[in-house]
Short mmCIF file of C-alpha atoms and ligand atoms in Angstrom, two decimals:
data_model
loop_
_atom_site.label_atom_id
_atom_site.label_comp_id
_atom_site.label_asym_id
_atom_site.label_seq_id
_atom_site.Cartn_x
_atom_site.Cartn_y
_atom_site.Cartn_z
CA UNK A 1 -5.21 -17.03 4.01
CA UNK A 2 -5.44 -12.78 4.90
CA UNK A 3 -8.80 -11.74 4.16
CA UNK A 4 -10.30 -7.89 4.83
CA UNK A 5 -12.61 -6.48 3.83
CA UNK A 6 -13.28 -2.47 4.79
CA UNK A 7 -16.25 0.32 4.65
CA UNK A 8 -16.05 4.35 5.62
CA UNK A 9 -16.21 7.52 3.47
CA UNK A 10 -13.59 10.04 3.08
CA UNK A 11 -15.50 12.55 5.31
CA UNK A 12 -17.90 10.31 6.85
CA UNK A 13 -17.69 9.33 10.83
CA UNK A 14 -15.06 6.86 10.62
CA UNK A 15 -12.75 3.86 8.26
CA UNK A 16 -13.23 0.36 8.82
CA UNK A 17 -12.10 -2.34 8.52
CA UNK A 18 -12.55 -6.28 9.54
CA UNK A 19 -9.50 -8.74 9.23
CA UNK A 20 -10.33 -12.74 9.43
CA UNK A 21 -7.18 -15.15 8.88
CA UNK A 22 -4.38 -14.04 11.49
CA UNK A 23 -3.38 -16.95 13.88
CA UNK A 24 -3.86 -16.81 17.46
CA UNK A 25 -1.07 -15.81 20.13
CA UNK A 26 0.09 -12.47 17.92
CA UNK A 27 1.07 -9.33 19.61
CA UNK A 28 -0.48 -6.46 18.17
CA UNK A 29 0.86 -3.21 20.09
CA UNK A 30 -1.55 -0.14 18.25
CA UNK A 31 1.55 1.69 18.59
CA UNK A 32 2.91 0.08 15.66
CA UNK A 33 -0.05 0.00 13.45
CA UNK A 34 0.08 3.45 14.40
CA UNK A 35 3.12 3.98 12.92
CA UNK A 36 2.15 2.54 9.65
CA UNK A 37 -1.00 4.97 9.72
CA UNK A 38 1.83 8.00 10.42
CA UNK A 39 3.94 6.94 7.49
CA UNK A 40 1.20 6.53 5.11
CA UNK A 41 0.79 10.35 5.94
CA UNK A 42 4.05 11.70 5.08
CA UNK A 43 5.48 12.67 2.02
CA UNK A 44 6.17 15.94 -0.05
CA UNK A 45 3.09 16.68 -2.24
CA UNK A 46 0.66 15.89 0.30
CA UNK A 47 -2.21 18.76 0.57
CA UNK A 48 -4.27 20.08 2.93
CA UNK A 49 -6.54 17.26 4.32
CA UNK A 50 -3.52 15.53 6.00
CA UNK A 51 -3.22 18.53 8.51
CA UNK A 52 -6.25 18.19 8.63
CA UNK A 53 -5.85 14.22 9.74
CA UNK A 54 -3.83 12.38 12.47
CA UNK A 55 -4.45 8.85 12.13
CA UNK A 56 -4.47 6.74 14.97
CA UNK A 57 -6.55 3.21 15.42
CA UNK A 58 -8.94 1.36 17.78
CA UNK A 59 -8.78 -2.12 18.44
CA UNK A 60 -12.64 -3.08 18.45
CA UNK A 61 -12.14 -7.45 17.64
CA UNK A 62 -10.15 -10.10 17.63
CA UNK A 63 -7.09 -8.89 20.45
CA UNK A 64 -7.05 -9.52 24.04
CA UNK A 65 -5.05 -8.37 26.57
CA UNK A 66 -2.41 -7.49 23.17
CA UNK A 67 -2.82 -10.99 21.98
CA UNK A 68 -4.85 -12.71 19.00
CA UNK A 69 -7.87 -14.29 19.89
CA UNK A 70 -7.73 -15.52 16.47
CA UNK A 71 -10.89 -14.88 15.59
CA UNK A 72 -11.63 -11.48 13.23
CA UNK A 73 -9.61 -8.52 14.06
CA UNK A 74 -11.44 -5.86 13.73
CA UNK A 75 -10.28 -1.73 13.56
CA UNK A 76 -11.37 1.47 13.57
CA UNK A 77 -9.59 4.86 12.24
CA UNK A 78 -11.79 8.07 12.40
CA UNK A 79 -11.53 10.79 10.25
CA UNK A 80 -10.74 13.85 12.00
CA UNK A 81 -12.22 15.77 9.37
CA UNK A 82 -16.04 14.51 10.37
CA UNK A 83 -16.90 17.26 12.31
CA UNK A 84 -17.07 19.54 9.22
CA UNK A 85 -18.86 17.52 7.52
CA UNK A 86 -21.29 16.09 9.35
CA UNK A 87 -23.92 17.71 7.90
CA UNK A 88 -22.88 17.42 4.52
CA UNK A 89 -22.38 13.49 5.37
CA UNK A 90 -25.64 12.98 7.72
CA UNK A 91 -26.55 9.21 7.20
CA UNK A 92 -29.68 10.71 8.45
CA UNK A 93 -31.55 14.51 7.25
CA UNK A 94 -29.23 16.72 5.27
CA UNK A 95 -27.91 18.97 3.09
CA UNK A 96 -25.10 19.77 0.52
CA UNK A 97 -24.22 21.29 -2.61
CA UNK A 98 -24.18 18.27 -5.07
CA UNK A 99 -20.96 17.74 -6.78
CA UNK A 100 -21.87 17.73 -10.79
CA UNK A 101 -19.13 18.31 -12.83
CA UNK A 102 -16.53 15.04 -12.95
CA UNK A 103 -13.10 14.88 -12.96
CA UNK A 104 -11.29 13.03 -15.46
CA UNK A 105 -9.16 10.16 -14.35
CA UNK A 106 -11.27 9.39 -11.28
CA UNK A 107 -13.77 7.26 -10.27
CA UNK A 108 -17.01 10.54 -11.00
CA UNK A 109 -17.81 9.24 -14.26
CA UNK A 110 -18.02 5.99 -13.41
CA UNK A 111 -19.76 6.20 -10.43
CA UNK A 112 -22.54 8.26 -11.98
CA UNK A 113 -22.37 5.50 -14.83
CA UNK A 114 -22.23 3.14 -12.50
CA UNK A 115 -24.76 3.25 -9.91
CA UNK A 116 -26.90 6.20 -11.57
CA UNK A 117 -25.56 9.00 -9.07
CA UNK A 118 -26.31 12.63 -9.96
CA UNK A 119 -24.41 13.74 -7.51
CA UNK A 120 -21.08 13.48 -7.71
CA UNK A 121 -20.26 13.02 -3.79
CA UNK A 122 -21.68 9.37 -3.46
CA UNK A 123 -19.33 8.42 -5.40
CA UNK A 124 -16.30 10.32 -4.61
CA UNK A 125 -16.43 9.95 -0.71
CA UNK A 126 -15.67 5.95 -1.15
CA UNK A 127 -13.46 5.79 -4.31
CA UNK A 128 -11.03 8.36 -2.03
CA UNK A 129 -7.74 6.93 -1.33
CA UNK A 130 -8.86 8.10 2.04
CA UNK A 131 -9.92 4.21 2.36
CA UNK A 132 -5.63 3.28 1.99
CA UNK A 133 -6.36 4.21 5.79
CA UNK A 134 -8.18 0.87 6.75
CA UNK A 135 -6.14 -1.12 4.15
CA UNK A 136 -2.79 0.40 5.73
CA UNK A 137 -3.90 -1.14 9.00
CA UNK A 138 -4.71 -4.17 7.67
CA UNK A 139 -1.69 -4.72 6.28
CA UNK A 140 0.16 -3.48 9.50
CA UNK A 141 -1.56 -6.18 10.88
CA UNK A 142 0.19 -8.58 8.43
CA UNK A 143 4.15 -7.13 9.01
CA UNK A 144 3.33 -7.85 12.48
CA UNK A 145 3.08 -11.18 11.47
CA UNK A 146 5.15 -11.43 8.94
CA UNK A 147 8.31 -10.12 11.21
CA UNK A 148 7.83 -12.63 13.95
CA UNK A 149 8.36 -15.11 10.91
CA UNK A 150 11.22 -13.45 9.64
CA UNK A 151 10.23 -11.68 7.11
CA UNK A 152 10.72 -7.81 6.58
CA UNK A 153 9.16 -5.72 4.03
CA UNK A 154 10.37 -2.45 3.01
CA UNK A 155 9.02 0.14 0.50
CA UNK A 156 10.93 3.14 -1.28
CA UNK A 157 9.96 6.21 -4.12
CA UNK A 158 11.62 4.95 -7.49
CA UNK A 159 10.54 7.70 -9.75
CA UNK A 160 8.56 10.99 -9.56
CA UNK A 161 7.15 12.40 -12.66
CA UNK A 162 10.51 12.03 -15.25
CA UNK A 163 12.52 11.79 -12.65
CA UNK A 164 13.69 8.45 -11.75
CA UNK A 165 16.35 6.76 -9.34
CA UNK A 166 16.93 2.84 -9.62
CA UNK A 167 14.91 2.20 -6.51
CA UNK A 168 16.68 0.21 -3.44
CA UNK A 169 20.25 -1.18 -4.42
CA UNK A 170 20.71 -4.63 -4.93
CA UNK A 171 23.55 -4.41 -2.68
CA UNK A 172 21.93 -4.22 0.13
CA UNK A 173 19.98 -7.37 -0.11
CA UNK A 174 23.45 -8.88 0.67
CA UNK A 175 22.64 -7.82 4.45
CA UNK A 176 20.45 -10.18 7.22
CA UNK A 177 17.26 -8.96 6.12
CA UNK A 178 16.14 -7.41 9.91
CA UNK A 179 19.54 -5.28 9.81
CA UNK A 180 18.67 -3.59 5.96
CA UNK A 181 14.86 -3.30 7.64
CA UNK A 182 15.96 -1.18 10.68
CA UNK A 183 18.83 0.43 8.65
CA UNK A 184 16.17 1.50 6.11
CA UNK A 185 13.45 2.77 8.70
CA UNK A 186 16.17 4.86 10.32
CA UNK A 187 16.51 6.14 7.45
CA UNK A 188 13.29 6.98 5.47
CA UNK A 189 12.35 8.81 8.84
CA UNK A 190 13.73 11.95 7.11
CA UNK A 191 13.50 11.28 3.72
CA UNK A 192 11.34 13.55 1.97
CA UNK A 193 10.10 11.43 -0.31
CA UNK A 194 11.44 8.06 0.40
CA UNK A 195 13.69 7.66 -1.88
CA UNK A 196 17.01 6.34 -1.70
CA UNK A 197 18.90 8.35 -4.05
CA UNK A 198 18.94 11.47 -2.42
CA UNK A 199 20.29 13.25 -4.97
CA UNK A 200 16.69 12.40 -7.32
CA UNK A 201 15.33 13.32 -4.09
CA UNK A 202 15.67 16.45 -4.41
CA UNK A 203 15.17 16.63 -7.83
CA UNK A 204 11.69 14.79 -7.71
CA UNK A 205 10.87 17.46 -4.59
CA UNK A 206 11.93 20.85 -7.22
CA UNK A 207 9.58 19.35 -9.65
CA UNK A 208 6.36 18.71 -7.34
CA UNK A 209 6.93 22.71 -5.99
CA UNK A 210 6.78 23.44 -10.35
CA UNK A 211 3.55 21.16 -10.85
CA UNK A 212 2.19 22.93 -7.43
CA UNK A 213 2.78 25.83 -8.77
CA UNK A 214 1.76 25.46 -11.99
CA UNK A 215 -2.16 24.01 -10.41
CA UNK A 216 -1.16 20.12 -11.92
CA UNK A 217 -0.14 17.06 -10.39
CA UNK A 218 2.21 14.53 -10.87
CA UNK A 219 2.54 10.47 -10.71
CA UNK A 220 5.50 7.94 -10.16
CA UNK A 221 6.60 4.32 -9.68
CA UNK A 222 7.29 2.90 -6.01
CA UNK A 223 9.03 -0.16 -5.33
CA UNK A 224 8.45 -2.62 -2.14
CA UNK A 225 11.10 -5.55 -1.34
CA UNK A 226 10.01 -8.55 0.58
CA UNK A 227 13.72 -10.12 2.59
CA UNK A 228 13.83 -13.58 4.12
CA UNK A 229 10.60 -15.07 2.26
CA UNK A 230 10.82 -18.62 2.50
CA UNK A 231 11.22 -20.70 -0.80
CA UNK A 232 7.66 -22.33 -2.27
CA UNK A 233 5.00 -19.95 -1.34
CA UNK A 234 2.68 -19.68 -4.18
CA UNK A 235 1.89 -22.15 -6.70
CA UNK A 236 1.49 -22.92 -10.36
CA UNK A 237 -0.30 -25.54 -10.38
CA UNK A 238 -3.65 -23.39 -10.60
CA UNK A 239 -3.43 -20.05 -12.44
CA UNK A 240 -5.13 -18.24 -9.48
CA UNK A 241 -2.79 -19.44 -6.68
CA UNK A 242 0.00 -18.36 -8.24
CA UNK A 243 1.58 -15.62 -6.29
CA UNK A 244 2.92 -13.16 -8.70
CA UNK A 245 -0.76 -12.85 -9.65
CA UNK A 246 -2.22 -12.31 -5.91
CA UNK A 247 0.65 -9.69 -5.85
CA UNK A 248 -0.29 -7.86 -9.31
CA UNK A 249 -3.98 -7.86 -8.13
CA UNK A 250 -3.65 -6.50 -4.69
CA UNK A 251 -1.05 -3.60 -6.39
CA UNK A 252 -3.37 -2.77 -8.90
CA UNK A 253 -6.32 -2.27 -6.80
CA UNK A 254 -4.88 0.59 -5.05
CA UNK A 255 -6.31 3.85 -6.56
CA UNK A 256 -4.07 5.21 -9.01
CA UNK A 257 -2.42 2.64 -9.13
CA UNK A 258 -1.94 1.94 -13.53
CA UNK A 259 0.42 -0.99 -13.87
CA UNK A 260 2.66 -3.82 -12.36
CA UNK A 261 5.67 -4.74 -12.88
CA UNK A 262 7.33 -8.02 -10.93
CA UNK A 263 11.04 -8.17 -10.72
CA UNK A 264 13.03 -6.31 -13.82
CA UNK A 265 9.66 -6.35 -15.39
CA UNK A 266 9.03 -4.30 -18.40
CA UNK A 267 12.75 -3.91 -18.99
CA UNK A 268 13.10 -7.94 -18.92
CA UNK A 269 11.09 -7.97 -21.76
CA UNK A 270 13.07 -6.41 -23.83
CA UNK A 271 15.68 -7.69 -23.06
CA UNK A 272 17.38 -11.42 -23.93
CA UNK A 273 17.09 -14.97 -21.69
CA UNK A 274 20.76 -14.98 -21.24
CA UNK A 275 20.72 -11.57 -19.28
CA UNK A 276 17.99 -11.98 -17.74
CA UNK A 277 16.84 -15.68 -16.24
CA UNK A 278 18.71 -15.80 -12.87
CA UNK A 279 21.79 -18.74 -13.05
CA UNK A 280 20.90 -21.54 -10.51
CA UNK A 281 24.46 -22.12 -8.39
CA UNK A 282 25.37 -25.09 -6.08
CA UNK A 283 24.48 -23.50 -2.80
CA UNK A 284 24.83 -24.72 1.18
CA UNK A 285 24.77 -28.32 2.00
CA UNK A 286 23.76 -29.03 -1.41
CA UNK A 287 20.78 -26.85 -1.68
CA UNK A 288 21.06 -24.32 -4.97
CA UNK A 289 21.44 -20.97 -4.56
CA UNK A 290 21.18 -17.93 -7.76
CA UNK A 291 23.49 -14.83 -8.24
CA UNK A 292 21.41 -12.27 -9.26
CA UNK A 293 17.46 -11.84 -8.96
CA UNK A 294 15.81 -10.12 -12.30
CA UNK A 295 12.41 -12.18 -11.35
CA UNK A 296 12.07 -10.83 -8.15
CA UNK A 297 11.65 -13.59 -6.50
CA UNK A 298 8.92 -15.60 -8.21
CA UNK A 299 9.42 -18.59 -10.97
CA UNK A 300 6.44 -20.03 -12.14
CA UNK A 301 4.27 -18.00 -9.58
CA UNK A 302 6.35 -19.80 -6.99
CA UNK A 303 8.71 -18.00 -4.50
CA UNK A 304 12.40 -18.75 -4.96
CA UNK A 305 13.85 -18.03 -1.34
CA UNK A 306 14.90 -14.51 -2.95
CA UNK A 307 13.84 -11.47 -1.92
CA UNK A 308 10.00 -10.31 -3.64
CA UNK A 309 10.97 -7.39 -5.40
CA UNK A 310 7.86 -5.79 -7.13
CA UNK A 311 7.06 -2.11 -8.73
CA UNK A 312 3.67 0.21 -8.86
CA UNK A 313 3.34 3.09 -11.28
CA UNK A 314 1.21 5.57 -9.76
CA UNK A 315 -0.88 8.29 -12.72
CA UNK A 316 -0.70 11.28 -11.49
CA UNK A 317 -3.84 12.94 -9.31
CA UNK A 318 -7.37 12.84 -10.93
CA UNK A 319 -8.20 16.75 -9.17
CA UNK A 320 -6.21 19.60 -10.74
CA UNK A 321 -6.09 22.88 -9.09
CA UNK A 322 -6.03 24.13 -12.95
CA UNK A 323 -8.97 21.65 -14.05
CA UNK A 324 -9.40 19.78 -17.22
CA UNK A 325 -12.53 20.07 -19.25
CA UNK A 326 -15.51 18.47 -18.01
CA UNK A 327 -19.82 18.59 -17.92
CA UNK A 328 -21.59 19.17 -15.79
CA UNK A 329 -24.33 17.06 -15.80
CA UNK A 330 -27.17 18.87 -14.26
CA UNK A 331 -27.20 20.98 -17.17
CA UNK A 332 -24.98 19.35 -20.04
CA UNK A 333 -22.67 21.89 -20.85
CA UNK A 334 -18.85 22.06 -21.39
CA UNK A 335 -17.63 23.28 -17.73
CA UNK A 336 -14.52 22.57 -16.45
CA UNK A 337 -14.03 19.80 -13.10
CA UNK A 338 -15.03 20.07 -9.87
CA UNK A 339 -11.77 20.99 -7.22
CA UNK A 340 -11.54 21.98 -3.92
CA UNK A 341 -8.67 21.12 -2.40
CA UNK A 342 -6.02 18.24 -3.35
CA UNK A 343 -2.61 16.43 -3.39
CA UNK A 344 0.05 17.61 -6.06
CA UNK A 345 1.35 14.03 -5.54
CA UNK A 346 1.19 10.97 -2.63
CA UNK A 347 3.43 8.27 -4.58
CA UNK A 348 5.03 8.15 -0.53
CA UNK A 349 1.86 7.60 0.58
CA UNK A 350 0.77 4.78 -2.30
CA UNK A 351 4.40 3.57 -1.26
CA UNK A 352 3.35 2.40 2.13
CA UNK A 353 -0.02 1.46 1.01
CA UNK A 354 1.81 -1.23 -1.41
CA UNK A 355 4.24 -2.17 1.06
CA UNK A 356 0.61 -3.02 3.39
CA UNK A 357 -0.91 -5.19 0.16
CA UNK A 358 1.59 -6.81 -0.18
CA UNK A 359 1.87 -7.97 3.11
CA UNK A 360 -1.06 -8.83 3.51
CA UNK A 361 -0.91 -11.30 0.33
CA UNK A 362 2.46 -13.09 1.86
CA UNK A 363 1.36 -13.26 5.10
CA UNK A 364 -1.59 -15.21 3.86
CA UNK A 365 0.48 -17.05 1.39
CA UNK A 366 2.89 -18.31 4.31
CA UNK A 367 -0.38 -19.36 6.51
CA UNK A 368 -1.74 -21.26 3.03
CA UNK A 369 1.56 -22.82 3.70
CA UNK A 370 2.19 -23.62 7.26
CA UNK A 371 -0.66 -23.62 8.22
CA UNK A 372 -2.28 -20.59 10.79
CA UNK A 373 -4.64 -21.16 13.99
CA UNK A 374 -1.43 -20.40 16.24
CA UNK A 375 1.22 -18.43 16.14
CA UNK A 376 4.03 -21.22 17.87
CA UNK A 377 2.95 -23.78 15.71
CA UNK A 378 3.44 -21.72 12.55
CA UNK A 379 6.63 -20.53 13.71
CA UNK A 380 7.75 -24.14 14.27
CA UNK A 381 6.48 -24.91 10.58
CA UNK A 382 8.97 -22.28 9.30
CA UNK A 383 11.77 -22.37 10.95
CA UNK A 384 11.78 -26.45 10.53
CA UNK A 385 10.64 -26.65 6.90
CA UNK A 386 10.57 -22.76 5.34
CA UNK A 387 13.86 -21.90 4.70
CA UNK A 388 15.08 -25.48 2.38
CA UNK A 389 14.50 -25.44 -1.09
C1 EPS B 401 -8.37 12.10 -2.20
C2 EPS B 401 -8.66 13.58 -2.12
C3 EPS B 401 -8.00 14.72 -0.92
C4 EPS B 401 -6.76 13.61 -0.48
C5 EPS B 401 -7.39 12.12 0.33
C6 EPS B 401 -8.16 11.55 -1.25
O1 EPS B 401 -8.75 14.61 0.43
P1 EPS B 401 -9.76 15.85 0.17
O2 EPS B 401 -11.04 14.99 -0.85
O3 EPS B 401 -10.33 15.45 1.88
O4 EPS B 401 -8.42 16.80 0.45
O5 EPS B 401 -6.43 14.08 0.70
O6 EPS B 401 -6.40 11.32 0.92
C7 EPS B 401 -6.74 11.30 2.32
C8 EPS B 401 -8.06 12.00 2.68
C9 EPS B 401 -5.71 9.94 2.31
O7 EPS B 401 -6.57 10.09 4.17
O8 EPS B 401 -4.93 9.06 1.94
C10 EPS B 401 -8.94 11.40 -2.99
O9 EPS B 401 -10.15 12.66 -3.91
O10 EPS B 401 -8.71 9.94 -2.96
#
């Protein structure tokens, strides 16, 4: 399996991630990781912090002469904003005005309850979605591995607030995975919200502008599709090995995510079995084929050879310029919540994070099934055994 741990505070010196379980012999280029980091920083609706940061990875361990060694991969992403916070975030002596007005919807009050922090900066620094930069770096390594094995991931924004689009058109998936990947990667560069529907995207931009003017924030829904996924990943034999469950956990752990669906998820629950389940018809060479993919490529917690399609719903950002009611923890008096600066909408960034965490789970499931010490052996096995149902 691919495992990773992250560390780092939002305004601390840097973010770190250690990734284990990546096979030896994988070609890792820093630019490929940096490309994912840059994608996460983009998207209409981000705030002032993204003008400060320009995330770039330093490879600390596990890669030599651009090849993975099979040992833990250590990555570091420095926080440019650290220079403005050296005193406030010093691990040695320092002073800073305490944060005492918890934001509804943020981890502020949760951290006060859990760790007894009275200065909520001790909570928000680690609870911050800044940590997702480290998760995207781990996902980037997993994506590089997956592409070597013919698996390509794409992600998009399906909705922002009440403005919805249909996500990726299903006919896209009739074309080869690498082609669709290249096509969308090129197209999304010029799209402010990474939404395939340009008309809906324009409405989303206008909604974000209106919310910004009103000091309010927005959430939305993102979609991730993984194409070229071999059938038979995951297992129904034990609850904890069900791949849909693993994906749901990974997606739900992204800050702000409150709902996850696999395939048609919530709408399938309102429909009939005859319309939901994907018919099985004869395929090539005595095999089988599916005429639709409402299941999102997963049945019984196991991949069925169709594209894996998951969605995640993000609540609106918890830091509002027009702050919500709160309580000053130092006095017990009613007040309004803390606000310094904030994003209006971070849904496109959440989409990139969703791609990353999906990639880690899929890479882990492939390695679990086909073995993961050496890339050459893994590639051979996926080519030989991975495509047959
Ligand atoms: C975040 C608050 C903002 C965001 C931040 C997540 O940062 P700041 O408090 O410095 O203005 O910009 O996101 C990132 C730094 C990032 O890299 O995505 C929060 O409270 O979660």
